[in-house]
GROMACS .gro file of C-alpha atoms in nm:
model
  463
    1ARG     CA    1   0.034   2.122  -0.255
    2TYR     CA    2  -0.267   1.921  -0.126
    3LEU     CA    3  -0.113   1.902   0.238
    4LEU     CA    4   0.008   2.263   0.241
    5GLU     CA    5  -0.315   2.437   0.043
    6GLN     CA    6  -0.114   2.682  -0.124
    7ASP     CA    7   0.197   2.693  -0.380
    8PHE     CA    8   0.528   2.703  -0.243
    9PRO     CA    9   0.835   2.872  -0.398
   10GLY     CA   10   0.973   2.645  -0.729
   11MET     CA   11   0.671   2.436  -0.746
   12ARG     CA   12   0.582   2.292  -1.068
   13ILE     CA   13   0.267   2.062  -1.129
   14GLY     CA   14   0.226   1.858  -1.451
   15PRO     CA   15   0.111   1.494  -1.550
   16GLU     CA   16   0.455   1.457  -1.681
   17PRO     CA   17   0.771   1.457  -1.464
   18THR     CA   18   0.789   1.849  -1.395
   19THR     CA   19   1.018   1.888  -1.067
   20ASP     CA   20   1.385   1.865  -1.173
   21SER     CA   21   1.534   1.937  -0.823
   22PHE     CA   22   1.508   1.825  -0.464
   23ILE     CA   23   1.285   2.083  -0.332
   24ALA     CA   24   1.320   2.098   0.068
   25VAL     CA   25   0.994   2.258   0.189
   26MET     CA   26   1.040   2.439   0.516
   27TYR     CA   27   0.897   2.676   0.736
   28GLY     CA   28   1.031   3.060   0.715
   29GLU     CA   29   0.890   3.391   0.851
   30THR     CA   30   0.940   3.517   0.476
   31GLU     CA   31   0.865   3.352   0.164
   32GLY     CA   32   1.139   3.242  -0.090
   33ASN     CA   33   1.397   3.032  -0.229
   34VAL     CA   34   1.769   2.930  -0.085
   35PRO     CA   35   1.954   2.764  -0.375
   36GLY     CA   36   2.142   2.427  -0.278
   37ASN     CA   37   2.556   2.575  -0.261
   38ALA     CA   38   2.415   2.825   0.017
   39LEU     CA   39   2.218   2.561   0.210
   40VAL     CA   40   2.509   2.297   0.230
   41VAL     CA   41   2.728   2.595   0.422
   42ASP     CA   42   2.452   2.699   0.648
   43PRO     CA   43   2.518   2.598   1.015
   44LYS     CA   44   2.136   2.604   1.100
   45LYS     CA   45   2.012   2.375   0.815
   46PRO     CA   46   2.067   1.967   0.870
   47PHE     CA   47   2.229   1.969   0.469
   48ARG     CA   48   2.613   1.988   0.548
   49LYS     CA   49   2.672   1.685   0.426
   50LEU     CA   50   2.490   1.708   0.123
   51GLY     CA   51   2.817   1.887  -0.028
   52ARG     CA   52   2.988   1.534  -0.093
   53PHE     CA   53   2.738   1.471  -0.425
   54GLY     CA   54   2.883   1.787  -0.601
   55ASN     CA   55   2.772   2.063  -0.820
   56ALA     CA   56   2.590   1.878  -1.027
   57PHE     CA   57   2.349   1.774  -0.772
   58LEU     CA   58   2.367   2.126  -0.553
   59ASN     CA   59   2.243   2.298  -0.898
   60ARG     CA   60   1.957   2.070  -0.872
   61PHE     CA   61   1.884   2.128  -0.463
   62MET     CA   62   1.689   2.430  -0.318
   63CYS     CA   63   1.494   2.528  -0.011
   64SER     CA   64   1.163   2.632  -0.051
   65GLN     CA   65   1.070   2.866   0.256
   66LEU     CA   66   0.712   2.990   0.336
   67PRO     CA   67   0.514   3.050   0.653
   68ASN     CA   68   0.272   2.794   0.634
   69GLU     CA   69   0.101   2.634   0.978
   70VAL     CA   70   0.154   2.277   0.850
   71LEU     CA   71   0.576   2.329   0.827
   72LYS     CA   72   0.567   2.445   1.177
   73SER     CA   73   0.563   2.089   1.257
   74ILE     CA   74   0.705   1.893   0.958
   75SER     CA   75   0.939   1.959   0.660
   76ILE     CA   76   0.880   1.811   0.342
   77ILE     CA   77   1.194   1.676   0.105
   78ASP     CA   78   0.993   1.696  -0.258
   79SER     CA   79   1.229   1.479  -0.513
   80PRO     CA   80   1.233   1.478  -0.870
   81GLY     CA   81   0.996   1.316  -1.125
   82ILE     CA   82   1.076   0.972  -1.164
   83LEU     CA   83   1.178   0.902  -1.534
   84SER     CA   84   1.103   0.603  -1.792
   85GLY     CA   85   1.138   0.522  -2.156
   86GLU     CA   86   1.434   0.721  -2.333
   87LYS     CA   87   1.488   0.948  -2.065
   88GLN     CA   88   1.627   0.742  -1.807
   89ARG     CA   89   1.901   0.692  -2.029
   90ILE     CA   90   2.035   1.045  -2.016
   91SER     CA   91   2.241   1.083  -1.718
   92ARG     CA   92   2.100   1.312  -1.433
   93GLY     CA   93   2.501   1.430  -1.400
   94TYR     CA   94   2.466   1.295  -1.023
   95ASP     CA   95   2.399   0.986  -0.827
   96PHE     CA   96   2.001   0.992  -0.773
   97CYS     CA   97   1.999   0.672  -0.584
   98GLN     CA   98   2.293   0.787  -0.341
   99VAL     CA   99   2.086   1.136  -0.268
  100LEU     CA  100   1.764   0.924  -0.224
  101GLN     CA  101   1.936   0.688   0.010
  102TRP     CA  102   2.077   0.974   0.232
  103PHE     CA  103   1.763   1.160   0.267
  104ALA     CA  104   1.574   0.813   0.342
  105GLU     CA  105   1.813   0.737   0.650
  106ARG     CA  106   1.726   1.057   0.816
  107VAL     CA  107   1.365   1.132   0.736
  108ASP     CA  108   1.042   0.995   0.939
  109ARG     CA  109   0.825   0.876   0.651
  110ILE     CA  110   0.875   0.810   0.265
  111ILE     CA  111   0.592   0.809   0.042
  112LEU     CA  112   0.584   0.698  -0.323
  113LEU     CA  113   0.333   0.789  -0.529
  114PHE     CA  114   0.162   0.621  -0.827
  115ASP     CA  115  -0.116   0.759  -1.079
  116ALA     CA  116  -0.407   0.509  -1.099
  117HIS     CA  117  -0.347   0.491  -1.475
  118LYS     CA  118   0.025   0.496  -1.514
  119LEU     CA  119   0.135   0.210  -1.261
  120ASP     CA  120   0.442   0.111  -1.457
  121ILE     CA  121   0.748   0.100  -1.256
  122SER     CA  122   1.024   0.234  -1.442
  123ASP     CA  123   1.401   0.094  -1.460
  124GLU     CA  124   1.479   0.402  -1.216
  125PHE     CA  125   1.179   0.378  -1.018
  126SER     CA  126   1.286   0.034  -0.914
  127GLU     CA  127   1.623   0.152  -0.858
  128ALA     CA  128   1.503   0.432  -0.627
  129ILE     CA  129   1.277   0.191  -0.419
  130LYS     CA  130   1.590  -0.058  -0.371
  131SER     CA  131   1.803   0.229  -0.264
  132PHE     CA  132   1.521   0.261   0.037
  133ARG     CA  133   1.616  -0.083   0.166
  134GLY     CA  134   1.639  -0.101   0.540
  135GLN     CA  135   1.378   0.155   0.576
  136ASP     CA  136   1.065  -0.061   0.475
  137ASP     CA  137   0.940   0.072   0.824
  138LYS     CA  138   0.893   0.429   0.676
  139ILE     CA  139   0.761   0.352   0.345
  140ARG     CA  140   0.371   0.417   0.255
  141VAL     CA  141   0.213   0.410  -0.084
  142VAL     CA  142  -0.032   0.635  -0.233
  143LEU     CA  143  -0.258   0.536  -0.524
  144ASN     CA  144  -0.365   0.867  -0.686
  145LYS     CA  145  -0.621   0.995  -0.892
  146ALA     CA  146  -0.859   0.702  -0.792
  147ASP     CA  147  -1.143   0.899  -0.885
  148GLN     CA  148  -1.052   0.863  -1.252
  149VAL     CA  149  -1.165   0.494  -1.257
  150ASP     CA  150  -1.439   0.346  -1.148
  151THR     CA  151  -1.485   0.082  -0.900
  152GLN     CA  152  -1.395  -0.284  -1.090
  153GLN     CA  153  -1.130  -0.100  -1.251
  154LEU     CA  154  -0.969   0.018  -0.909
  155MET     CA  155  -0.973  -0.316  -0.780
  156ARG     CA  156  -0.764  -0.428  -1.086
  157VAL     CA  157  -0.526  -0.116  -1.047
  158TYR     CA  158  -0.498  -0.234  -0.711
  159GLY     CA  159  -0.405  -0.578  -0.778
  160ALA     CA  160  -0.158  -0.483  -1.018
  161LEU     CA  161  -0.020  -0.242  -0.810
  162MET     CA  162   0.058  -0.479  -0.543
  163TRP     CA  163   0.167  -0.721  -0.769
  164SER     CA  164   0.440  -0.482  -0.909
  165LEU     CA  165   0.520  -0.333  -0.583
  166GLY     CA  166   0.594  -0.730  -0.443
  167LYS     CA  167   0.832  -0.764  -0.706
  168VAL     CA  168   1.052  -0.476  -0.655
  169ILE     CA  169   1.039  -0.453  -0.266
  170ASP     CA  170   1.165  -0.778  -0.125
  171THR     CA  171   0.977  -0.785   0.218
  172PRO     CA  172   0.733  -1.037   0.316
  173GLU     CA  173   0.509  -0.769   0.474
  174VAL     CA  174   0.274  -0.613   0.251
  175LEU     CA  175   0.289  -0.231   0.210
  176ARG     CA  176   0.022   0.000   0.350
  177VAL     CA  177  -0.117   0.155   0.023
  178TYR     CA  178  -0.363   0.468   0.075
  179ILE     CA  179  -0.604   0.496  -0.222
  180GLY     CA  180  -0.754   0.853  -0.283
  181SER     CA  181  -0.779   1.192  -0.496
  182PHE     CA  182  -0.524   1.400  -0.336
  183TRP     CA  183  -0.606   1.742  -0.474
  184ALA     CA  184  -0.888   2.018  -0.436
  185HIS     CA  185  -1.086   1.925  -0.773
  186PRO     CA  186  -1.445   1.760  -0.783
  187LEU     CA  187  -1.407   1.397  -0.789
  188ARG     CA  188  -1.460   1.259  -1.140
  189ASN     CA  189  -1.625   0.940  -0.985
  190THR     CA  190  -1.811   0.992  -0.688
  191ASP     CA  191  -1.876   0.583  -0.638
  192ASN     CA  192  -1.572   0.540  -0.348
  193ARG     CA  193  -1.599   0.877  -0.169
  194LYS     CA  194  -1.646   0.711   0.121
  195LEU     CA  195  -1.321   0.521   0.081
  196PHE     CA  196  -1.141   0.800  -0.030
  197GLU     CA  197  -1.260   0.995   0.282
  198ALA     CA  198  -1.161   0.699   0.519
  199GLU     CA  199  -0.776   0.658   0.351
  200ALA     CA  200  -0.720   1.045   0.337
  201GLN     CA  201  -0.816   1.037   0.723
  202ASP     CA  202  -0.566   0.721   0.800
  203LEU     CA  203  -0.317   0.893   0.581
  204PHE     CA  204  -0.326   1.217   0.782
  205LYS     CA  205  -0.346   1.043   1.117
  206ASP     CA  206   0.001   0.864   0.983
  207ILE     CA  207   0.156   1.203   0.915
  208GLN     CA  208   0.007   1.353   1.240
  209SER     CA  209   0.161   1.119   1.467
  210LEU     CA  210   0.505   1.161   1.308
  211PRO     CA  211   0.639   1.464   1.531
  212GLN     CA  212   0.538   1.303   1.843
  213LYS     CA  213   0.787   0.985   1.725
  214ALA     CA  214   1.072   1.211   1.626
  215ALA     CA  215   1.260   1.192   1.951
  216VAL     CA  216   1.213   0.801   1.945
  217ARG     CA  217   1.309   0.732   1.598
  218LYS     CA  218   1.618   0.972   1.665
  219LEU     CA  219   1.677   0.726   1.942
  220ASN     CA  220   1.644   0.427   1.731
  221ASP     CA  221   1.855   0.510   1.489
  222LEU     CA  222   2.147   0.610   1.728
  223ILE     CA  223   2.119   0.225   1.839
  224LYS     CA  224   2.130   0.103   1.462
  225ARG     CA  225   2.441   0.317   1.409
  226ALA     CA  226   2.603   0.208   1.714
  227ARG     CA  227   2.555  -0.160   1.642
  228LEU     CA  228   2.677  -0.097   1.290
  229ALA     CA  229   3.013   0.071   1.430
  230LYS     CA  230   3.064  -0.210   1.647
  231VAL     CA  231   3.048  -0.443   1.420
  232HIS     CA  232   3.238  -0.214   1.160
  233ALA     CA  233   3.536  -0.231   1.435
  234TYR     CA  234   3.532  -0.611   1.483
  235ILE     CA  235   3.534  -0.647   1.082
  236ILE     CA  236   3.836  -0.375   1.067
  237SER     CA  237   4.031  -0.484   1.330
  238TYR     CA  238   3.994  -0.874   1.178
  239LEU     CA  239   4.139  -0.755   0.863
  240LYS     CA  240   4.389  -0.548   0.990
  241LYS     CA  241   4.501  -0.872   1.195
  242GLU     CA  242   4.545  -1.107   0.886
  243MET     CA  243   4.794  -0.873   0.691
  244PRO     CA  244   5.106  -1.013   0.607
  245SER     CA  245   5.373  -0.771   0.782
  246VAL     CA  246   5.612  -0.721   0.460
  247PHE     CA  247   5.521  -0.943   0.117
  248GLY     CA  248   5.227  -1.014  -0.014
  249LYS     CA  249   4.982  -0.731   0.102
  250GLU     CA  250   4.800  -0.701  -0.196
  251ASN     CA  251   4.756  -1.046  -0.270
  252LYS     CA  252   4.630  -1.101   0.073
  253LYS     CA  253   4.386  -0.793   0.034
  254LYS     CA  254   4.201  -0.954  -0.265
  255GLU     CA  255   4.185  -1.260  -0.092
  256LEU     CA  256   4.053  -1.112   0.265
  257ILE     CA  257   3.777  -0.931   0.012
  258ASN     CA  258   3.706  -1.272  -0.167
  259LYS     CA  259   3.671  -1.462   0.188
  260LEU     CA  260   3.475  -1.121   0.348
  261PRO     CA  261   3.122  -1.356   0.373
  262GLU     CA  262   3.324  -1.639   0.560
  263ILE     CA  263   3.473  -1.398   0.762
  264TYR     CA  264   3.159  -1.259   0.854
  265ILE     CA  265   3.005  -1.625   0.966
  266GLN     CA  266   3.339  -1.657   1.170
  267LEU     CA  267   3.259  -1.307   1.343
  268GLN     CA  268   2.917  -1.385   1.444
  269ARG     CA  269   3.003  -1.725   1.604
  270GLU     CA  270   3.337  -1.556   1.793
  271TYR     CA  271   3.127  -1.250   1.912
  272HIS     CA  272   2.766  -1.381   1.909
  273ILE     CA  273   2.622  -1.139   1.679
  274SER     CA  274   2.334  -1.148   1.483
  275ALA     CA  275   2.354  -1.182   1.101
  276GLY     CA  276   2.167  -0.877   1.038
  277ASP     CA  277   2.380  -0.627   1.197
  278PHE     CA  278   2.635  -0.657   0.950
  279PRO     CA  279   2.681  -0.427   0.642
  280GLU     CA  280   2.607  -0.557   0.283
  281VAL     CA  281   2.846  -0.768   0.175
  282LYS     CA  282   2.868  -0.677  -0.198
  283LYS     CA  283   2.884  -0.300  -0.087
  284MET     CA  284   3.128  -0.347   0.170
  285GLN     CA  285   3.347  -0.559  -0.071
  286GLU     CA  286   3.337  -0.259  -0.298
  287GLN     CA  287   3.448  -0.013  -0.065
  288LEU     CA  288   3.719  -0.217   0.081
  289GLU     CA  289   3.898  -0.249  -0.249
  290ASN     CA  290   4.012   0.109  -0.223
  291CYS     CA  291   4.152   0.093   0.142
  292ASP     CA  292   4.491   0.018   0.273
  293PHE     CA  293   4.401  -0.259   0.516
  294THR     CA  294   4.770  -0.193   0.707
  295LYS     CA  295   4.645   0.156   0.806
  296PHE     CA  296   4.345   0.001   0.974
  297HIS     CA  297   4.323   0.018   1.369
  298SER     CA  298   4.337  -0.292   1.605
  299LEU     CA  299   4.010  -0.389   1.836
  300LYS     CA  300   4.015  -0.132   2.115
  301PRO     CA  301   3.824  -0.391   2.392
  302LYS     CA  302   3.733  -0.077   2.598
  303LEU     CA  303   3.573   0.101   2.332
  304ILE     CA  304   3.356  -0.186   2.243
  305GLU     CA  305   3.266  -0.226   2.644
  306THR     CA  306   3.153   0.184   2.633
  307VAL     CA  307   2.935   0.102   2.332
  308ASP     CA  308   2.782  -0.236   2.519
  309ASN     CA  309   2.742  -0.031   2.861
  310MET     CA  310   2.560   0.252   2.660
  311LEU     CA  311   2.312  -0.011   2.509
  312ALA     CA  312   2.254  -0.215   2.782
  313ASN     CA  313   2.225   0.095   3.023
  314LYS     CA  314   2.205   0.429   2.896
  315ILE     CA  315   1.959   0.358   2.616
  316ALA     CA  316   1.717   0.270   2.899
  317SER     CA  317   1.760   0.568   3.084
  318LEU     CA  318   1.726   0.749   2.754
  319MET     CA  319   1.387   0.583   2.686
  320ASN     CA  320   1.236   0.696   3.031
  321LEU     CA  321   1.344   1.062   2.995
  322ILE     CA  322   1.129   1.066   2.669
  323ARG     CA  323   0.854   0.939   2.769
  324GLN     CA  324   0.871   1.155   3.080
  325GLU     CA  325   0.904   1.467   2.876
  326GLU     CA  326   0.609   1.331   2.621
  327SER     CA  327   0.368   1.292   2.928
  328ASN     CA  328   0.461   1.658   3.054
  329MET     CA  329   0.429   1.821   2.723
  330PRO     CA  330   0.123   1.894   2.543
  331THR     CA  331   0.042   1.600   2.246
  332GLU     CA  332   0.209   1.771   1.960
  333MET     CA  333   0.016   1.734   1.631
  334VAL     CA  334   0.045   1.854   1.264
  335HIS     CA  335  -0.187   2.136   1.177
  336GLY     CA  336  -0.291   2.405   0.917
  337GLY     CA  337  -0.375   2.315   0.563
  338ALA     CA  338  -0.542   1.984   0.460
  339PHE     CA  339  -0.509   1.863   0.820
  340ASP     CA  340  -0.773   2.122   0.963
  341GLY     CA  341  -1.032   2.113   0.661
  342THR     CA  342  -1.157   1.734   0.815
  343MET     CA  343  -1.129   1.804   1.214
  344ALA     CA  344  -1.438   1.939   1.297
  345GLY     CA  345  -1.813   2.081   1.149
  346PRO     CA  346  -2.038   1.845   0.948
  347PHE     CA  347  -1.790   1.727   0.687
  348GLY     CA  348  -1.536   1.591   0.940
  349HIS     CA  349  -1.478   1.227   0.874
  350GLY     CA  350  -1.708   1.037   1.046
  351TYR     CA  351  -1.966   1.306   1.111
  352GLY     CA  352  -2.345   1.226   1.154
  353GLU     CA  353  -2.239   0.814   1.095
  354GLY     CA  354  -2.261   0.541   1.297
  355ALA     CA  355  -2.276   0.608   1.684
  356LYS     CA  356  -2.278   0.982   1.586
  357GLU     CA  357  -2.580   0.928   1.391
  358GLY     CA  358  -2.835   1.193   1.493
  359ALA     CA  359  -2.621   1.389   1.742
  360ASP     CA  360  -2.756   1.737   1.604
  361GLU     CA  361  -3.116   1.625   1.575
  362GLU     CA  362  -3.365   1.721   1.828
  363GLU     CA  363  -3.575   1.387   1.804
  364TRP     CA  364  -3.383   1.064   1.904
  365VAL     CA  365  -3.234   0.916   1.617
  366VAL     CA  366  -3.398   0.549   1.726
  367ALA     CA  367  -3.759   0.696   1.742
  368LYS     CA  368  -3.784   0.632   1.354
  369ASP     CA  369  -3.719   0.268   1.375
  370LYS     CA  370  -3.874   0.197   1.744
  371PRO     CA  371  -4.206   0.062   1.573
  372ALA     CA  372  -4.035  -0.227   1.428
  373TYR     CA  373  -3.851  -0.291   1.725
  374ASP     CA  374  -4.185  -0.287   1.964
  375GLU     CA  375  -4.320  -0.547   1.754
  376ILE     CA  376  -4.018  -0.786   1.807
  377PHE     CA  377  -4.015  -0.637   2.190
  378TYR     CA  378  -4.373  -0.720   2.251
  379THR     CA  379  -4.344  -1.103   2.119
  380LEU     CA  380  -4.057  -1.151   2.383
  381SER     CA  381  -4.347  -1.145   2.669
  382PRO     CA  382  -4.253  -0.858   2.906
  383ILE     CA  383  -4.360  -0.811   3.240
  384ASN     CA  384  -4.428  -0.479   3.398
  385GLY     CA  385  -4.300  -0.346   3.037
  386LYS     CA  386  -3.979  -0.516   3.071
  387ILE     CA  387  -3.802  -0.814   2.927
  388SER     CA  388  -3.555  -1.019   3.110
  389GLY     CA  389  -3.176  -1.098   3.045
  390ILE     CA  390  -3.256  -1.411   2.915
  391SER     CA  391  -3.523  -1.318   2.663
  392ALA     CA  392  -3.310  -1.054   2.557
  393LYS     CA  393  -3.031  -1.254   2.471
  394LYS     CA  394  -3.235  -1.492   2.260
  395GLU     CA  395  -3.354  -1.199   2.059
  396MET     CA  396  -2.982  -1.035   2.027
  397VAL     CA  397  -2.779  -1.338   1.947
  398THR     CA  398  -3.006  -1.370   1.608
  399SER     CA  399  -2.758  -1.096   1.496
  400LYS     CA  400  -2.471  -1.368   1.492
  401LEU     CA  401  -2.243  -1.116   1.658
  402PRO     CA  402  -1.988  -1.244   1.902
  403ASN     CA  403  -2.077  -1.226   2.248
  404SER     CA  404  -1.792  -1.003   2.346
  405VAL     CA  405  -1.966  -0.764   2.127
  406LEU     CA  406  -2.320  -0.838   2.242
  407GLY     CA  407  -2.233  -0.790   2.644
  408LYS     CA  408  -2.083  -0.458   2.536
  409ILE     CA  409  -2.419  -0.385   2.402
  410TRP     CA  410  -2.580  -0.514   2.677
  411LYS     CA  411  -2.356  -0.252   2.899
  412LEU     CA  412  -2.455   0.047   2.708
  413ALA     CA  413  -2.822  -0.031   2.672
  414ASP     CA  414  -2.923  -0.110   3.029
  415CYS     CA  415  -2.922   0.254   3.088
  416ASP     CA  416  -3.034   0.202   3.460
  417GLY     CA  417  -2.838  -0.122   3.524
  418ASP     CA  418  -3.122  -0.297   3.645
  419GLY     CA  419  -3.059  -0.614   3.421
  420MET     CA  420  -3.382  -0.607   3.272
  421LEU     CA  421  -3.460  -0.366   2.939
  422ASP     CA  422  -3.737  -0.181   2.904
  423ASP     CA  423  -3.879  -0.083   2.529
  424GLU     CA  424  -3.661   0.233   2.516
  425GLU     CA  425  -3.361   0.019   2.611
  426PHE     CA  426  -3.421  -0.288   2.390
  427ALA     CA  427  -3.489  -0.060   2.104
  428LEU     CA  428  -3.157   0.110   2.177
  429ALA     CA  429  -2.969  -0.239   2.163
  430LYS     CA  430  -3.142  -0.322   1.843
  431HIS     CA  431  -2.990   0.029   1.697
  432LEU     CA  432  -2.624  -0.045   1.866
  433ILE     CA  433  -2.686  -0.378   1.700
  434LYS     CA  434  -2.751  -0.224   1.352
  435ILE     CA  435  -2.465   0.017   1.376
  436LYS     CA  436  -2.204  -0.266   1.425
  437LEU     CA  437  -2.352  -0.498   1.186
  438ASP     CA  438  -2.313  -0.184   0.929
  439GLY     CA  439  -1.925  -0.183   1.017
  440TYR     CA  440  -1.926   0.098   1.271
  441GLU     CA  441  -1.733   0.094   1.592
  442LEU     CA  442  -1.929   0.075   1.917
  443PRO     CA  443  -1.901   0.386   2.155
  444GLY     CA  444  -1.712   0.325   2.483
  445THR     CA  445  -1.969   0.508   2.671
  446LEU     CA  446  -2.310   0.593   2.579
  447PRO     CA  447  -2.331   0.937   2.389
  448SER     CA  448  -2.621   1.177   2.513
  449HIS     CA  449  -2.808   1.177   2.214
  450LEU     CA  450  -2.858   0.797   2.202
  451VAL     CA  451  -2.968   0.786   2.575
  452PRO     CA  452  -3.329   0.706   2.589
  453PRO     CA  453  -3.601   1.000   2.648
  454SER     CA  454  -3.719   0.846   2.953
  455HIS     CA  455  -3.352   0.784   3.108
  456ARG     CA  456  -3.269   1.139   3.043
  457LYS     CA  457  -3.215   1.317   3.353
  458PRO     CA  458  -3.462   1.648   3.385
  459PHE     CA  459  -3.264   1.979   3.381
  460GLN     CA  460  -3.175   2.153   3.679
  461THR     CA  461  -3.364   2.492   3.692
  462ALA     CA  462  -3.201   2.751   3.921
  463GLU     CA  463  -3.455   2.899   4.179
   0.00000   0.00000   0.00000
């Protein structure tokens, strides 16, 4: 709702889990709903494979279409609210985690939402997060309603959230958590306004980069599937080879299923395959229980060779084609809704801060602090109104900034490139040091509003 800046059909927002359906929010010329059973038979939509989850799921699945600018670039899958307490003991009637896993394998980004005052990870939420295993690079976490607590409480809440997530998500890397208040109402606590703005901007940048990376991600998925298919072939052909031709098939099958971890190690050594390319042992054992090993196919080396050739040669040329296409096409970004709210104007992120301060003022922004800078300047014994680089360095290093940063500041401040600084250039250097010490980035080139007045080129007047 926050990203689209408009309601979509079927939307319900409340403090308790209110959405009881999976809603695919997609672009459409007219506003309306398409029920799940109709969706899975539509060849133009990517949901046909969801039919295997049955009617119990399809009655809880729909597509909400509306003509919204944001949806031209991205589609959103809104999942049902997570249950906790007594409610999570009541079955949904379909395998919730399996459905989540199906979507997780196909989406570009997974966003987990937490409320600042409801941090408990219920059993269902824990199971849901575990179903995203293998998709860790796609997961982002949003700590919402952070304006409802003060700074001290927010620090505690953030720490508690990271601790809870660490217990559920089995990765050494720390997940990226965006803190903010993602709705259009006034902030209850404005102490962290600046932090919320910066976090929202980071989240927007992350989402906006998705359309650009979609082709590369699909290629990445193709490589993953190809490697998995190859390993699968090795496992299946090994099991087929080990089966007796006449008697003791059932006993041998049980023995092979129990020995699967050892078979994995054997295949890793024999074919020089990484352990990370093998499917999960427990899951594989469960699936093999219902299979007839005698109907498995023997290994076809030619097909394996084809897959190896694709991975070694074809993928590289495909990658080059994608790069060429990206360089020839305009950069695809997400527009509309909340994404346009902070792009331009005085409410854009970072407007009037750091190096951008004073951009829309007539007076030179450094002038207000120049008297204080002049006092320091005249203690450095200027000759003909200028101080040498050595004298400037003595003063500049007192900021304790590293030489690489001070070198950049010197380059920006020495407007005429004569290796010396006059009073205005020195004041500019001090201003740039202040910008850096306040935690802002330095500009790559000196913006026109920071150029000292005496170094500005006079406007050419037409005769």
